[in-house]
PDB file of C-alpha atoms in Angstrom:
ATOM      1  CA  ASN A   1      -5.090  12.994 -19.599  1.00  0.00           C
ATOM      2  CA  VAL A   2      -2.264  14.798 -17.801  1.00  0.00           C
ATOM      3  CA  PHE A   3      -3.145  18.134 -16.232  1.00  0.00           C
ATOM      4  CA  THR A   4      -6.428  17.156 -14.588  1.00  0.00           C
ATOM      5  CA  PRO A   5      -4.924  14.077 -12.854  1.00  0.00           C
ATOM      6  CA  MET A   6      -1.981  16.249 -11.749  1.00  0.00           C
ATOM      7  CA  MET A   7      -4.280  18.849 -10.220  1.00  0.00           C
ATOM      8  CA  MET A   8      -6.461  16.214  -8.556  1.00  0.00           C
ATOM      9  CA  THR A   9      -3.341  14.555  -7.137  1.00  0.00           C
ATOM     10  CA  LYS A  10      -2.103  17.889  -5.811  1.00  0.00           C
ATOM     11  CA  TYR A  11      -5.341  18.471  -3.898  1.00  0.00           C
ATOM     12  CA  ALA A  12      -5.574  14.874  -2.680  1.00  0.00           C
ATOM     13  CA  ILE A  13      -2.033  15.057  -1.294  1.00  0.00           C
ATOM     14  CA  ARG A  14      -2.754  18.415   0.352  1.00  0.00           C
ATOM     15  CA  ASN A  15      -5.773  16.876   2.063  1.00  0.00           C
ATOM     16  CA  MET A  16      -3.786  13.841   3.223  1.00  0.00           C
ATOM     17  CA  LEU A  17      -1.049  16.074   4.630  1.00  0.00           C
ATOM     18  CA  LEU A  18      -3.543  18.409   6.333  1.00  0.00           C
ATOM     19  CA  HIS A  19      -5.287  15.509   8.051  1.00  0.00           C
ATOM     20  CA  HIS A  20      -2.104  13.488   8.668  1.00  0.00           C
ATOM     21  CA  THR A  21      -3.473  10.484   6.799  1.00  0.00           C
ATOM     22  CA  ARG A  22      -1.843   7.880   4.632  1.00  0.00           C
ATOM     23  CA  GLY A  23      -3.348   7.270   1.233  1.00  0.00           C
ATOM     24  CA  SER A  24      -3.238   5.668  -2.165  1.00  0.00           C
ATOM     25  CA  ILE A  25      -3.481   7.389  -5.517  1.00  0.00           C
ATOM     26  CA  VAL A  26      -4.207   5.299  -8.606  1.00  0.00           C
ATOM     27  CA  HIS A  27      -3.896   6.728 -12.095  1.00  0.00           C
ATOM     28  CA  ILE A  28      -5.260   5.079 -15.225  1.00  0.00           C
ATOM     29  CA  SER A  29      -2.959   4.885 -18.234  1.00  0.00           C
ATOM     30  CA  SER A  30      -3.255   2.849 -21.422  1.00  0.00           C
ATOM     31  CA  ILE A  31      -1.383   0.052 -23.110  1.00  0.00           C
ATOM     32  CA  SER A  32      -0.944   2.462 -26.017  1.00  0.00           C
ATOM     33  CA  ALA A  33       1.796   4.171 -23.971  1.00  0.00           C
ATOM     34  CA  HIS A  34       3.832   0.953 -24.326  1.00  0.00           C
ATOM     35  CA  THR A  35       2.870  -0.342 -27.762  1.00  0.00           C
ATOM     36  CA  GLY A  36       2.372   1.542 -30.980  1.00  0.00           C
ATOM     37  CA  TYR A  37      -1.143   1.986 -32.338  1.00  0.00           C
ATOM     38  CA  LYS A  38      -1.649   4.028 -35.482  1.00  0.00           C
ATOM     39  CA  GLY A  39      -3.289   7.377 -34.800  1.00  0.00           C
ATOM     40  CA  LEU A  40      -2.719   7.354 -31.034  1.00  0.00           C
ATOM     41  CA  ALA A  41       0.620   9.166 -30.710  1.00  0.00           C
ATOM     42  CA  MET A  42      -0.735  12.146 -28.773  1.00  0.00           C
ATOM     43  CA  TYR A  43      -2.922   9.984 -26.528  1.00  0.00           C
ATOM     44  CA  ALA A  44      -0.083   7.547 -25.833  1.00  0.00           C
ATOM     45  CA  SER A  45       2.293  10.406 -25.065  1.00  0.00           C
ATOM     46  CA  SER A  46      -0.119  11.906 -22.554  1.00  0.00           C
ATOM     47  CA  LYS A  47      -0.484   8.545 -20.801  1.00  0.00           C
ATOM     48  CA  GLY A  48       3.306   8.142 -20.712  1.00  0.00           C
ATOM     49  CA  ALA A  49       3.573  11.539 -19.042  1.00  0.00           C
ATOM     50  CA  LEU A  50       0.991  10.459 -16.467  1.00  0.00           C
ATOM     51  CA  GLU A  51       3.015   7.320 -15.699  1.00  0.00           C
ATOM     52  CA  ALA A  52       6.168   9.398 -15.122  1.00  0.00           C
ATOM     53  CA  PHE A  53       4.226  11.791 -12.893  1.00  0.00           C
ATOM     54  CA  SER A  54       2.856   8.917 -10.812  1.00  0.00           C
ATOM     55  CA  LYS A  55       6.286   7.358 -10.300  1.00  0.00           C
ATOM     56  CA  ASP A  56       7.750  10.689  -9.171  1.00  0.00           C
ATOM     57  CA  THR A  57       4.751  11.290  -6.886  1.00  0.00           C
ATOM     58  CA  ALA A  58       5.419   7.926  -5.243  1.00  0.00           C
ATOM     59  CA  ARG A  59       9.060   8.866  -4.730  1.00  0.00           C
ATOM     60  CA  GLU A  60       8.324  12.332  -3.357  1.00  0.00           C
ATOM     61  CA  TRP A  61       5.505  11.433  -0.965  1.00  0.00           C
ATOM     62  CA  GLY A  62       6.155   7.811   0.019  1.00  0.00           C
ATOM     63  CA  GLY A  63       7.879   8.893   3.213  1.00  0.00           C
ATOM     64  CA  MET A  64       4.593  10.451   4.296  1.00  0.00           C
ATOM     65  CA  GLY A  65       2.689   7.217   3.703  1.00  0.00           C
ATOM     66  CA  ILE A  66       1.257   8.261   0.355  1.00  0.00           C
ATOM     67  CA  ARG A  67       1.396   5.651  -2.380  1.00  0.00           C
ATOM     68  CA  SER A  68       0.983   6.278  -6.118  1.00  0.00           C
ATOM     69  CA  ASN A  69       0.514   3.631  -8.789  1.00  0.00           C
ATOM     70  CA  VAL A  70      -0.781   3.313 -12.326  1.00  0.00           C
ATOM     71  CA  VAL A  71      -3.107   0.726 -13.795  1.00  0.00           C
ATOM     72  CA  VAL A  72      -2.327   0.146 -17.472  1.00  0.00           C
ATOM     73  CA  PRO A  73      -5.388  -1.406 -19.118  1.00  0.00           C
ATOM     74  CA  GLY A  74      -5.331  -3.116 -22.460  1.00  0.00           C
ATOM     75  CA  PHE A  75      -8.025  -2.741 -25.073  1.00  0.00           C
ATOM     76  CA  MET A  76     -11.500  -2.982 -23.528  1.00  0.00           C
ATOM     77  CA  GLU A  77     -15.011  -3.078 -24.976  1.00  0.00           C
ATOM     78  CA  THR A  78     -16.283   0.378 -23.993  1.00  0.00           C
ATOM     79  CA  ALA A  79     -18.390   3.141 -25.494  1.00  0.00           C
ATOM     80  CA  MET A  80     -15.157   4.735 -26.746  1.00  0.00           C
ATOM     81  CA  SER A  81     -14.259   1.626 -28.759  1.00  0.00           C
ATOM     82  CA  SER A  82     -17.787   0.911 -30.003  1.00  0.00           C
ATOM     83  CA  THR A  83     -17.136   2.521 -33.381  1.00  0.00           C
ATOM     84  CA  LEU A  84     -14.391   0.035 -34.270  1.00  0.00           C
ATOM     85  CA  THR A  85     -15.248  -2.695 -36.748  1.00  0.00           C
ATOM     86  CA  ASP A  86     -14.987  -6.367 -35.837  1.00  0.00           C
ATOM     87  CA  ASP A  87     -11.941  -6.607 -38.124  1.00  0.00           C
ATOM     88  CA  GLN A  88     -10.223  -3.751 -36.285  1.00  0.00           C
ATOM     89  CA  LYS A  89     -10.992  -5.348 -32.918  1.00  0.00           C
ATOM     90  CA  ASP A  90      -9.726  -8.741 -34.111  1.00  0.00           C
ATOM     91  CA  ARG A  91      -6.400  -7.172 -35.138  1.00  0.00           C
ATOM     92  CA  ILE A  92      -6.071  -5.711 -31.643  1.00  0.00           C
ATOM     93  CA  TYR A  93      -6.991  -9.031 -29.995  1.00  0.00           C
ATOM     94  CA  LYS A  94      -4.330 -10.825 -32.046  1.00  0.00           C
ATOM     95  CA  ARG A  95      -1.726  -8.648 -30.315  1.00  0.00           C
ATOM     96  CA  THR A  96      -2.620 -10.168 -26.936  1.00  0.00           C
ATOM     97  CA  SER A  97      -1.600 -13.468 -25.435  1.00  0.00           C
ATOM     98  CA  MET A  98      -5.207 -14.262 -24.539  1.00  0.00           C
ATOM     99  CA  LYS A  99      -6.671 -13.156 -27.924  1.00  0.00           C
ATOM    100  CA  ALA A 100      -9.511 -11.251 -26.248  1.00  0.00           C
ATOM    101  CA  ALA A 101     -10.550  -7.863 -24.900  1.00  0.00           C
ATOM    102  CA  THR A 102      -9.372  -6.914 -21.433  1.00  0.00           C
ATOM    103  CA  SER A 103     -12.058  -7.373 -18.784  1.00  0.00           C
ATOM    104  CA  VAL A 104     -13.348  -4.064 -17.430  1.00  0.00           C
ATOM    105  CA  ARG A 105     -14.040  -5.858 -14.144  1.00  0.00           C
ATOM    106  CA  SER A 106     -10.424  -7.039 -13.929  1.00  0.00           C
ATOM    107  CA  VAL A 107      -9.222  -3.459 -14.286  1.00  0.00           C
ATOM    108  CA  ALA A 108     -11.684  -2.268 -11.633  1.00  0.00           C
ATOM    109  CA  GLU A 109     -10.662  -5.050  -9.230  1.00  0.00           C
ATOM    110  CA  THR A 110      -7.000  -4.102  -9.687  1.00  0.00           C
ATOM    111  CA  VAL A 111      -7.772  -0.487  -8.782  1.00  0.00           C
ATOM    112  CA  SER A 112      -9.740  -1.686  -5.758  1.00  0.00           C
ATOM    113  CA  PHE A 113      -6.782  -3.797  -4.626  1.00  0.00           C
ATOM    114  CA  LEU A 114      -4.311  -0.925  -5.051  1.00  0.00           C
ATOM    115  CA  VAL A 115      -6.331   1.454  -2.879  1.00  0.00           C
ATOM    116  CA  SER A 116      -6.695  -1.188  -0.162  1.00  0.00           C
ATOM    117  CA  GLU A 117      -4.321  -1.930   2.695  1.00  0.00           C
ATOM    118  CA  LYS A 118      -3.600  -5.276   1.022  1.00  0.00           C
ATOM    119  CA  ALA A 119      -1.339  -3.291  -1.326  1.00  0.00           C
ATOM    120  CA  CYS A 120       0.396  -1.309   1.449  1.00  0.00           C
ATOM    121  CA  SER A 121       3.866  -2.122   0.083  1.00  0.00           C
ATOM    122  CA  ILE A 122       3.122  -1.326  -3.556  1.00  0.00           C
ATOM    123  CA  THR A 123       4.008   2.135  -4.841  1.00  0.00           C
ATOM    124  CA  GLY A 124       5.616   3.636  -7.907  1.00  0.00           C
ATOM    125  CA  GLN A 125       4.442   0.767 -10.096  1.00  0.00           C
ATOM    126  CA  ASN A 126       2.707   0.377 -13.437  1.00  0.00           C
ATOM    127  CA  ILE A 127       0.363  -2.594 -13.170  1.00  0.00           C
ATOM    128  CA  HIS A 128      -0.518  -3.961 -16.611  1.00  0.00           C
ATOM    129  CA  VAL A 129      -3.987  -5.476 -16.910  1.00  0.00           C
ATOM    130  CA  ASP A 130      -3.921  -6.166 -20.614  1.00  0.00           C
ATOM    131  CA  ASN A 131      -4.376  -9.856 -21.469  1.00  0.00           C
ATOM    132  CA  GLY A 132      -0.662 -10.030 -22.215  1.00  0.00           C
ATOM    133  CA  THR A 133      -0.497  -7.394 -24.938  1.00  0.00           C
ATOM    134  CA  ILE A 134       2.633  -7.887 -27.011  1.00  0.00           C
TER     135      ILE A 134
END
């Protein structure tokens, strides 16, 4: 959750610098870095570290036209969450404003926007796509 994205970022930035290109890096975090969920302390900590890394990357390389942002998804229906019971999922949904799972498509569309030129002035940000998790 931390070292692989750091290494990939390092090589992506090297490539952008070598070819004198501007670029956009998007990391994926988790709402668990901002809200407490039992049993996820290590996972949440690793995602928090990734968010700090992304913000510093934006600061260090923005002058070269390299942007870095983080998408912070809320709970989604994925293979990783398939073992949760309906009761466990309902408790998670109750912590959101919309009382539902986050749309995987919404997260993907946010990433697509951030790597596009439409987001050319957005860097160093954590974009929450989480159905209003509170």
